[in-house]
Short mmCIF file of C-alpha atoms and ligand atoms in Angstrom, two decimals:
data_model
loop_
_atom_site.label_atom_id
_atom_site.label_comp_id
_atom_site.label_asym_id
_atom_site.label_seq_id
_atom_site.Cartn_x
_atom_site.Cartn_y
_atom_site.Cartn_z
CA UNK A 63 -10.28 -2.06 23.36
CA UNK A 64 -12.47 -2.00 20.66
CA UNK A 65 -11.58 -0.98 17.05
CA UNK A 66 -12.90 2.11 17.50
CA UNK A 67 -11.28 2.69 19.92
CA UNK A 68 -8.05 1.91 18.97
CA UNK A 69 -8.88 4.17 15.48
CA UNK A 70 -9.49 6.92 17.75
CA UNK A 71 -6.11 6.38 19.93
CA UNK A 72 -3.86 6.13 16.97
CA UNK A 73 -5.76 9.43 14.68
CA UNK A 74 -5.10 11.70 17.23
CA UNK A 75 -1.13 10.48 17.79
CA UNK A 76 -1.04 11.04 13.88
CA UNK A 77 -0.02 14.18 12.41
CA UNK A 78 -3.01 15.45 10.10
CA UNK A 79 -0.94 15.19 7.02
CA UNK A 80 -0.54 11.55 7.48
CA UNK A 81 -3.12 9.49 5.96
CA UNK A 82 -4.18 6.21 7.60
CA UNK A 83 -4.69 2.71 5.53
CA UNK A 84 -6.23 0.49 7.78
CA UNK A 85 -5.12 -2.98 6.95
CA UNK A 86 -7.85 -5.64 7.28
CA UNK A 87 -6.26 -8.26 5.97
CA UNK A 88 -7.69 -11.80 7.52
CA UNK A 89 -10.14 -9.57 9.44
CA UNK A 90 -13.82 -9.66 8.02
CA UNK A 91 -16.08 -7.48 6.30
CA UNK A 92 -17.61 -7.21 9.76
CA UNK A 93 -14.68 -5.83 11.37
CA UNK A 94 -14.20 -3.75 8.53
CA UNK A 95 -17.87 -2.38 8.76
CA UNK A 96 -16.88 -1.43 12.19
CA UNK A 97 -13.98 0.60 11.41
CA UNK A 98 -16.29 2.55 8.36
CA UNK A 99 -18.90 2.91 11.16
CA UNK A 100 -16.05 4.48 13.23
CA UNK A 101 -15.02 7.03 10.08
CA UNK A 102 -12.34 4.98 8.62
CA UNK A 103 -12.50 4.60 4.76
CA UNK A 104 -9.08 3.70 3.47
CA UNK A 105 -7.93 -0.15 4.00
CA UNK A 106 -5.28 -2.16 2.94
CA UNK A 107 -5.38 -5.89 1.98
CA UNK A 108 -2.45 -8.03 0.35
CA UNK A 109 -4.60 -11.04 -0.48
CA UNK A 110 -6.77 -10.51 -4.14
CA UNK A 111 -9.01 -13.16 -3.50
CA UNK A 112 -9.63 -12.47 -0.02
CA UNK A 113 -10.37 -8.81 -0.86
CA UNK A 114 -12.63 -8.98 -3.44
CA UNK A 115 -15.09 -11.08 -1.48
CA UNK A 116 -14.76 -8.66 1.65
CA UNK A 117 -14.89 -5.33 -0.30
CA UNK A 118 -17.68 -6.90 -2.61
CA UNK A 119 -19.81 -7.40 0.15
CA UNK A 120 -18.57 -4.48 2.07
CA UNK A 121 -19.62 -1.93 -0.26
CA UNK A 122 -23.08 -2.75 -1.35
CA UNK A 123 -23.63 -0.33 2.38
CA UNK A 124 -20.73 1.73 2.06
CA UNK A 125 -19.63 2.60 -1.53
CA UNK A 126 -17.12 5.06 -0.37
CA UNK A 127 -14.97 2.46 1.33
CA UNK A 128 -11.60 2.90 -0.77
CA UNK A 129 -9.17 -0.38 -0.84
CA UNK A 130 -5.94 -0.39 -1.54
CA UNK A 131 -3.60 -3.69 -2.77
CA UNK A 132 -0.79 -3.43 -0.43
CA UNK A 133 0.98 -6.88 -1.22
CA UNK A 134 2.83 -8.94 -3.49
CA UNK A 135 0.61 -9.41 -6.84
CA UNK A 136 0.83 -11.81 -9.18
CA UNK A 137 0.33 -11.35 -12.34
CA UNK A 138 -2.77 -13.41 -12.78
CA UNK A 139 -4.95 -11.38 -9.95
CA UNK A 140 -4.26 -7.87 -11.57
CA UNK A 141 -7.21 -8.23 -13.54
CA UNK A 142 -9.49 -8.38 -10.02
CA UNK A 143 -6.85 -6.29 -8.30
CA UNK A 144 -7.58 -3.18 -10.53
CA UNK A 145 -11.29 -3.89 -10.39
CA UNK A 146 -12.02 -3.58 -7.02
CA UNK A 147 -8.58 -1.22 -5.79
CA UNK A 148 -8.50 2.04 -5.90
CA UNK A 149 -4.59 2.01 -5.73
CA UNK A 150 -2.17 -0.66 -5.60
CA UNK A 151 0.91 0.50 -3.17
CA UNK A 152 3.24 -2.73 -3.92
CA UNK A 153 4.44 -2.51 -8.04
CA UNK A 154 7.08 -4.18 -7.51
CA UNK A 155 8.29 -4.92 -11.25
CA UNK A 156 8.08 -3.32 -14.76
CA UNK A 157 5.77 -6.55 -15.99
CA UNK A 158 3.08 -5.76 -13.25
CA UNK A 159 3.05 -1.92 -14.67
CA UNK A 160 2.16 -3.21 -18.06
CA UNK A 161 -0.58 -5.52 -16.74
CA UNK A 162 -1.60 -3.12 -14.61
CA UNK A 163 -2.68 -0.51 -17.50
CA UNK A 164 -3.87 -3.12 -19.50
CA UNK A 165 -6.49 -4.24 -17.01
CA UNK A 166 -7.07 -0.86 -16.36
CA UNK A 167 -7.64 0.13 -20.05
CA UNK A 168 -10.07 -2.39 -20.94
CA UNK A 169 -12.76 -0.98 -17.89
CA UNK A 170 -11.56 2.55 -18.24
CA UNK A 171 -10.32 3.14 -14.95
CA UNK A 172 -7.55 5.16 -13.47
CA UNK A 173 -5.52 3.72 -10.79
CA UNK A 174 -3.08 5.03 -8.97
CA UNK A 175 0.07 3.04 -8.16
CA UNK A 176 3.38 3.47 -5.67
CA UNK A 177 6.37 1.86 -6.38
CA UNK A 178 7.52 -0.87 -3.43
CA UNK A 179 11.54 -0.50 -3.00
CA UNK A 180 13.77 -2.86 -0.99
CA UNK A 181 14.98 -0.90 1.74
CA UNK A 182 15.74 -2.88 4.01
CA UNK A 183 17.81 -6.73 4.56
CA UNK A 184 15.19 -8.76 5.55
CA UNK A 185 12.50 -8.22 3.21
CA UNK A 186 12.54 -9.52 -0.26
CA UNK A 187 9.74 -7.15 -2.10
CA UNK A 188 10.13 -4.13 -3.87
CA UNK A 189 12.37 -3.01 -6.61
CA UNK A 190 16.12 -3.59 -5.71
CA UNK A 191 17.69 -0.31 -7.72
CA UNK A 192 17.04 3.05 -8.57
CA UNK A 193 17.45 2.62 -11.95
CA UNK A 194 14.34 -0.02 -12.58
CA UNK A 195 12.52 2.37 -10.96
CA UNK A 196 13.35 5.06 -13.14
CA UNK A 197 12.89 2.84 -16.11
CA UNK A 198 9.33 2.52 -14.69
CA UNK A 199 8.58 6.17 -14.29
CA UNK A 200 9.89 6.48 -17.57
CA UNK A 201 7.24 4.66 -19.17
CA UNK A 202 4.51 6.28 -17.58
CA UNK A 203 6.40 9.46 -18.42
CA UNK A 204 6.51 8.68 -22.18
CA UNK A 205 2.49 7.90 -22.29
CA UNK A 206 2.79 4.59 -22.46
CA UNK A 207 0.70 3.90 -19.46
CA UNK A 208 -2.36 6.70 -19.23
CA UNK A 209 -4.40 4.64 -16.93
CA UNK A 210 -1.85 4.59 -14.25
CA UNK A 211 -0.85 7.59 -12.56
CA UNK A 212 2.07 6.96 -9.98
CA UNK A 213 1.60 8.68 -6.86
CA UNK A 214 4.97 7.94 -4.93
CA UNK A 215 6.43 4.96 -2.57
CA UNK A 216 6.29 2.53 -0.24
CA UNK A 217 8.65 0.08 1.94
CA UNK A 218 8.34 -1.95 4.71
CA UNK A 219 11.11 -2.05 6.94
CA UNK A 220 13.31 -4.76 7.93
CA UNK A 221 11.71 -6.55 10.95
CA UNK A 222 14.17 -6.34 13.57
CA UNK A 223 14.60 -4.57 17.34
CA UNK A 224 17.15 -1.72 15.34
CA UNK A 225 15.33 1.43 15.50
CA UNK A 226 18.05 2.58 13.37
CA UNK A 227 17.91 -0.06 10.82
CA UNK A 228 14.69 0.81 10.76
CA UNK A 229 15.04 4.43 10.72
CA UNK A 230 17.52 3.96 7.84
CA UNK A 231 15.03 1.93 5.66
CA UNK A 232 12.47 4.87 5.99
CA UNK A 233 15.37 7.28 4.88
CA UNK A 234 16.07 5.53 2.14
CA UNK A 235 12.76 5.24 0.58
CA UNK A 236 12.46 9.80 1.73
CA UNK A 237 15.74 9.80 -0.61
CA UNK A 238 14.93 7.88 -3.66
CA UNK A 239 11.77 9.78 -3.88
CA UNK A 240 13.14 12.86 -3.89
CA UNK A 241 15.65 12.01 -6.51
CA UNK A 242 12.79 10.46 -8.43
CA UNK A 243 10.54 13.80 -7.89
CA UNK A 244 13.38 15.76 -8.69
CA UNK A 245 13.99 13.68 -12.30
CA UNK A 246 10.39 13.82 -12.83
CA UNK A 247 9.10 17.19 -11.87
CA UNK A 248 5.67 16.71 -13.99
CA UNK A 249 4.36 13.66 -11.74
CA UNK A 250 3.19 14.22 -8.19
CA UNK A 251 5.42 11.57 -6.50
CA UNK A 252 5.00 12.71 -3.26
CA UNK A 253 3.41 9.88 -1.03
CA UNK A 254 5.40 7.82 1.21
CA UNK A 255 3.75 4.48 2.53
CA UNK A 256 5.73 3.60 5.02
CA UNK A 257 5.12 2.43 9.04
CA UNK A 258 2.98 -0.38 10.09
CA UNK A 259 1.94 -1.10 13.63
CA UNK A 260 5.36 -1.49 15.49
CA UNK A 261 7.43 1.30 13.84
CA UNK A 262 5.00 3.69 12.47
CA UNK A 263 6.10 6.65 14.99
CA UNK A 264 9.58 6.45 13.05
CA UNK A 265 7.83 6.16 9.99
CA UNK A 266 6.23 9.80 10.53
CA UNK A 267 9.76 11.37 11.78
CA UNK A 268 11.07 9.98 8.84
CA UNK A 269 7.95 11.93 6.69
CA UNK A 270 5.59 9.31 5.98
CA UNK A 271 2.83 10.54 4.57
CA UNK A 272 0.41 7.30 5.14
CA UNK A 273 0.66 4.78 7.24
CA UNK A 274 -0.28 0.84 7.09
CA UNK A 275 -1.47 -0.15 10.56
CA UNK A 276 -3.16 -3.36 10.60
CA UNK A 277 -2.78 -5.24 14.65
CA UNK A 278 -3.13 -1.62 16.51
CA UNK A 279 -6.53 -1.29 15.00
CA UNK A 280 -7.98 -5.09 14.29
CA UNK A 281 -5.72 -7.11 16.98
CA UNK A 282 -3.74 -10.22 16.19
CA UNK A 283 -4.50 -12.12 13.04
CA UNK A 284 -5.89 -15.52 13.23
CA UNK A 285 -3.90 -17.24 10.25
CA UNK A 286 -4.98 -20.78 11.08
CA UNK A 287 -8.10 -20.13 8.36
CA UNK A 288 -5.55 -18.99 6.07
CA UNK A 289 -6.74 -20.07 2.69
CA UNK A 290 -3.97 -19.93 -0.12
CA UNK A 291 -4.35 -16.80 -2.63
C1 LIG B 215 0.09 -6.74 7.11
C2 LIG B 215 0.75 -5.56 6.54
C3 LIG B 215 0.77 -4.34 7.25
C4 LIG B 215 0.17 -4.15 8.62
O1 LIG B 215 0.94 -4.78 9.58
P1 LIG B 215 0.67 -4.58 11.16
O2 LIG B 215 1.96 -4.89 11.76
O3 LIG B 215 -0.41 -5.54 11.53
O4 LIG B 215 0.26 -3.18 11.37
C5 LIG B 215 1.37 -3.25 6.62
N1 LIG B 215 1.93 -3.35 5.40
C6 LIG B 215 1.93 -4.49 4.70
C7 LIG B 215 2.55 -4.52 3.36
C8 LIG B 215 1.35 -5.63 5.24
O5 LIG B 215 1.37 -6.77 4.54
#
């Protein structure tokens, strides 16, 4: 099937509220001309590096293609992150909030971030309690951060046959974001990035509000070219 295809198949199984982030991650700016052919025009990518020189090239024919950093960031590659992101899902950690409106400041651009939570055993990413996360909002709250403006969640579940493991991760992630929404009624907190291509459906039961599907749209990844970030 081809990746239009396989856009088409998995729009019309989503609900219209749900947005989709099509992850292109070790896929090329080819494939990811394809999908904007096709009407996608949100991607996700966890790799800086690798993103930049896709999304570079990608745009000079279609500015309106809209990236977002959905993985781990180090602090060195927020500079590049911010520059060519439109949001980055995975703030994981107060110290990447700082550099995040720093970077942002000096080009005078507004991004808008999620905050990654551990929900779930097996992965390691995300903020671990509720309170660092509040401690986070906090800041923004107090102005310390105007070129950020947080936007909600995301989680990946545990990856593992469990549907209700993973059921429970998504639940999780629904609760602390309404406690957080509910603590911080002047912020829009409302998305919930959550689902990728094996447990997405849950992910939408669950109220997901965008979804990261990557392998249902591009196929397998070929990591043997893997180059190191
Ligand atoms: C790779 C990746 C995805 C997409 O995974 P698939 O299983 O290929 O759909 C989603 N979210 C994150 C954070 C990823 O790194």
């Amino acid at each position: 099937m081809s990746i239009k295809d396989n856009l088409i198949n998995i729009k019309s199984a989503l609900p219209a509220s749900v947005r989709l982030v099509a992850v292109s991650k070790f896929h090329s700016a080819q494939e990811v001309i394809e999908a904007l052919q096709a009407g996608q025009t949100v991607f996700g990518e966890n790799r800086v590096q690798e993103a930049a020189a896709k999304f570079d090239e990608v745009k000079k024919s279609y500015p309106n293609a809209s990236l977002r950093i959905i993985g781990q960031l180090q602090r060195n590659k927020v500079k590049e992150a911010v520059r060519i992101a439109d949001a980055i899902d995975s703030v994981d950690r107060l110290e990447l909030l700082d550099e995040i409106e720093k970077q942002a400041a000096k080009i005078d651009k507004k991004i808008q971030v999620l905050f990654e939570f551990h929900t779930g055993e097996e992965s390691k990413s995300g903020f671990d309690s509720k309170e660092a996360v509040f401690e986070a909002l906090k800041k923004i709250a107090s102005g310390l951060c105007p070129h950020v403006e947080p936007k909600g969640f995301m989680t990946m579940a545990p990856f593992t046959e469990d549907k209700n493991l993973v059921r429970a991760s998504f639940k999780k992630l629904r609760d602390l974001r309404d406690e957080c929404q509910k603590a911080f009624p002047d912020f829009d907190l409302s998305e919930l990035s959550m689902g990728m291509s094996g447990d997405w459906q849950i992910a939408v039961e669950e109220g997901s509000t965008m979804v990261r599907i990557g392998t249902a749209i591009f196929g397998a990844r070929d990591y043997s070219q893997a180059k190191k970030d």
